[in-house]
Amino acid sequence: MPEIRLQDVTKIYPFVKVSGLFDRKQKTEMLKKQQSMPYLSNEGVIAVQHIDLTVRDGEFVVILGPSGAGKSTLLRIISGLERPTLGTVLFDGKDFTDVRAEDRDVSMVFQNYSLYPNQTVYQNIAFPLEVKHTPREEIEKEVYALADLLGMRPILNRYPKELSGGEKQRTSLARALIRRPSVLLLDEPFSNLDILLRRQLRKELKRIHEAYKTTFIYVTHYQTDALTLADRIVVLKDGIIQMDDTAANVYNFPASRFVADFMGTPVFNFADRIPVSKDGSFSVWGNDLKLDPGQLRKLNGDLTVDAGIRGTNIAVSGQGVPAEVTYVEQIEADLYIHLLLGGEELVAVEKIVSNDALRYYRGQKVFLTFDTDRIHLFDGAGNRI
Ligand code: ADP
Ligand code: MG
C-alpha cells in the first residue's frame, strides 16, 4: 500500500492552435486567466502549480475547490492519465512520474459512470477480474461481497439502462473496488445525484473505506461532502493549495478569506478594511479588540484588517451591541436572522428550537453578543493573521 507524494508538481496545458473569431475569444479568456496567475508566462493554461502534497496509506483525503481549480488535473496526475509538466510523483518514495496508469494499482470513479451498456450489473462489476482470468468462484465471491456492502444484490441482473443514477454510481464504485486497488480516486462521483442519495452514498463510501482500508482521494466542490468524508481536506483554488488540514481545522480556522468564504455554510459575515491603530487596537461590529504583537507584525505596516465571523458565533441576546432585524429565513434546521448593525448587514444563525421560530420580526430591536475568539482576521492579501 503506497504513500503518494507530489513534489512541486505543475501542469501546463499548452494553448491549442487557434484561428477565427470564436477561438480568438477563447484564447483571450485563457490569456486573461493565465495573467491572473503568478510565476508563469505564455506557454498555456496553468492548471495546477507548485503542488506539494503527501497522502498517507489508508487516508481519506478530500480535494475541495470551485470548478476550474485544477482538481481533476491533480487526480489525473496521480492516476497516471496525465504527466506533470514539472515536478515529481512518488509512490512509496519511488519515482512514478513516468509509470503508466495501468501499472499504478490505482482505480478511478468519475461523475459520469462509464458502464458497458450491453453487460449486466454483475458483468460490469466482474469485468476487471474477468480480464485477469480470475477463477469464476472467486469472482462470484467478490461480486457478492461488494453487492452486499452496497445493497445491490437485487439489481445484479439488470442492465445499465434499467438503473437509477444512484444504482449506476454504486455499480461504478463496485467495479473500481473489485480489483482491490491500493488507491481509489473519485472525481465528483455523486455530483449528478440528488441530496438525499448523496447523503446515503457518502455514508456507504465511509463504510467501504473502513472495510477496505484503501487510500481514498475524493474530489468535490461541495463543502458538505468534504466535511462529512475527509480525514483531511486540501482546499484548491486557481491550481494552488490554499489549505491542507483536518476537516475541523478547515471549518474552524480557515487559513484565508477564500477558504472561509468557501466553507460558508452556515454563513460567514465579513467586514473589510478595518483601520487598525499603531498599538494594534481596532473596532469591529461594536467590539473593541486588539491584535497581538505577532498579528501586528504580519500586517507588514498595512494598518487594516478584514474580519470574518460565522453566523453561529453571533448570539441574539438581551445585552451587547444593539442591532435591528431586517428579515428572518429558515434554512433546514437553522434560523438565519438578518440584521442591520450601524449600517452594516449581518446574519446571525440559531438552531430552530421547537416551534418558536417566529420570535423574531422585521424592525425588532435586539442586542448581539459576539464570540470574539471566533472573529477571524485576514490581511490585505486575504491570509489569516
Ligand atoms: P476542476 O476539476 O477543478 O474543475 P480541471 O483540473 O479540470 O479543474 O481544470 C483546471 C484548468 O485547466 C481549467 O482552467 C481548465 O480549463 C484547464 N484544462 C483542464 N484540462 C485541460 C486540457 N485537456 N486542455 C487545456 N486546458 C485544460
Ligand atoms: Mg473536475
Coordinates of N, CA, C and O in Angstrom, one line a residue, residues 39 78 107 112 125 139 146 201 220 245 315 337:
Y39 N 3.9 33.6 -11.5 CA 5.1 32.7 -11.9 C 5.2 32.5 -13.4 O 6.3 32.5 -13.9
I78 N -2.1 11.9 -10.5 CA -1.9 10.8 -9.5 C -2.2 9.5 -10.2 O -1.5 8.5 -10.0
S107 N -7.4 2.9 -9.0 CA -8.7 2.9 -9.7 C -9.3 4.2 -9.6 O -9.1 5.0 -8.7
N112 N -19.5 10.9 -14.4 CA -20.3 10.2 -15.5 C -19.9 8.7 -15.6 O -18.9 8.4 -16.2
I125 N -19.4 -5.3 -12.9 CA -18.6 -5.3 -11.7 C -17.5 -6.4 -11.9 O -16.3 -6.1 -11.5
I139 N -14.5 -14.8 -8.4 CA -15.2 -13.6 -8.9 C -16.5 -13.5 -8.3 O -16.9 -12.4 -7.8
L146 N -19.2 -7.2 -2.5 CA -19.4 -5.8 -2.8 C -20.9 -5.5 -2.9 O -21.3 -4.4 -2.5
L201 N -25.0 7.8 -0.1 CA -23.8 7.2 -0.7 C -22.6 7.6 0.1 O -21.6 6.9 0.2
T220 N -14.2 17.1 -4.9 CA -15.6 17.7 -4.9 C -15.6 19.2 -4.8 O -14.6 19.8 -4.5
D245 N -5.4 20.6 5.8 CA -5.5 20.4 7.2 C -6.7 19.5 7.5 O -7.4 19.0 6.6
A315 N -24.6 35.7 18.9 CA -25.8 35.3 19.6 C -26.7 36.6 19.8 O -26.3 37.7 20.1
I337 N -31.0 35.0 10.9 CA -31.6 36.3 11.3 C -30.8 37.4 10.7 O -29.6 37.6 11.1

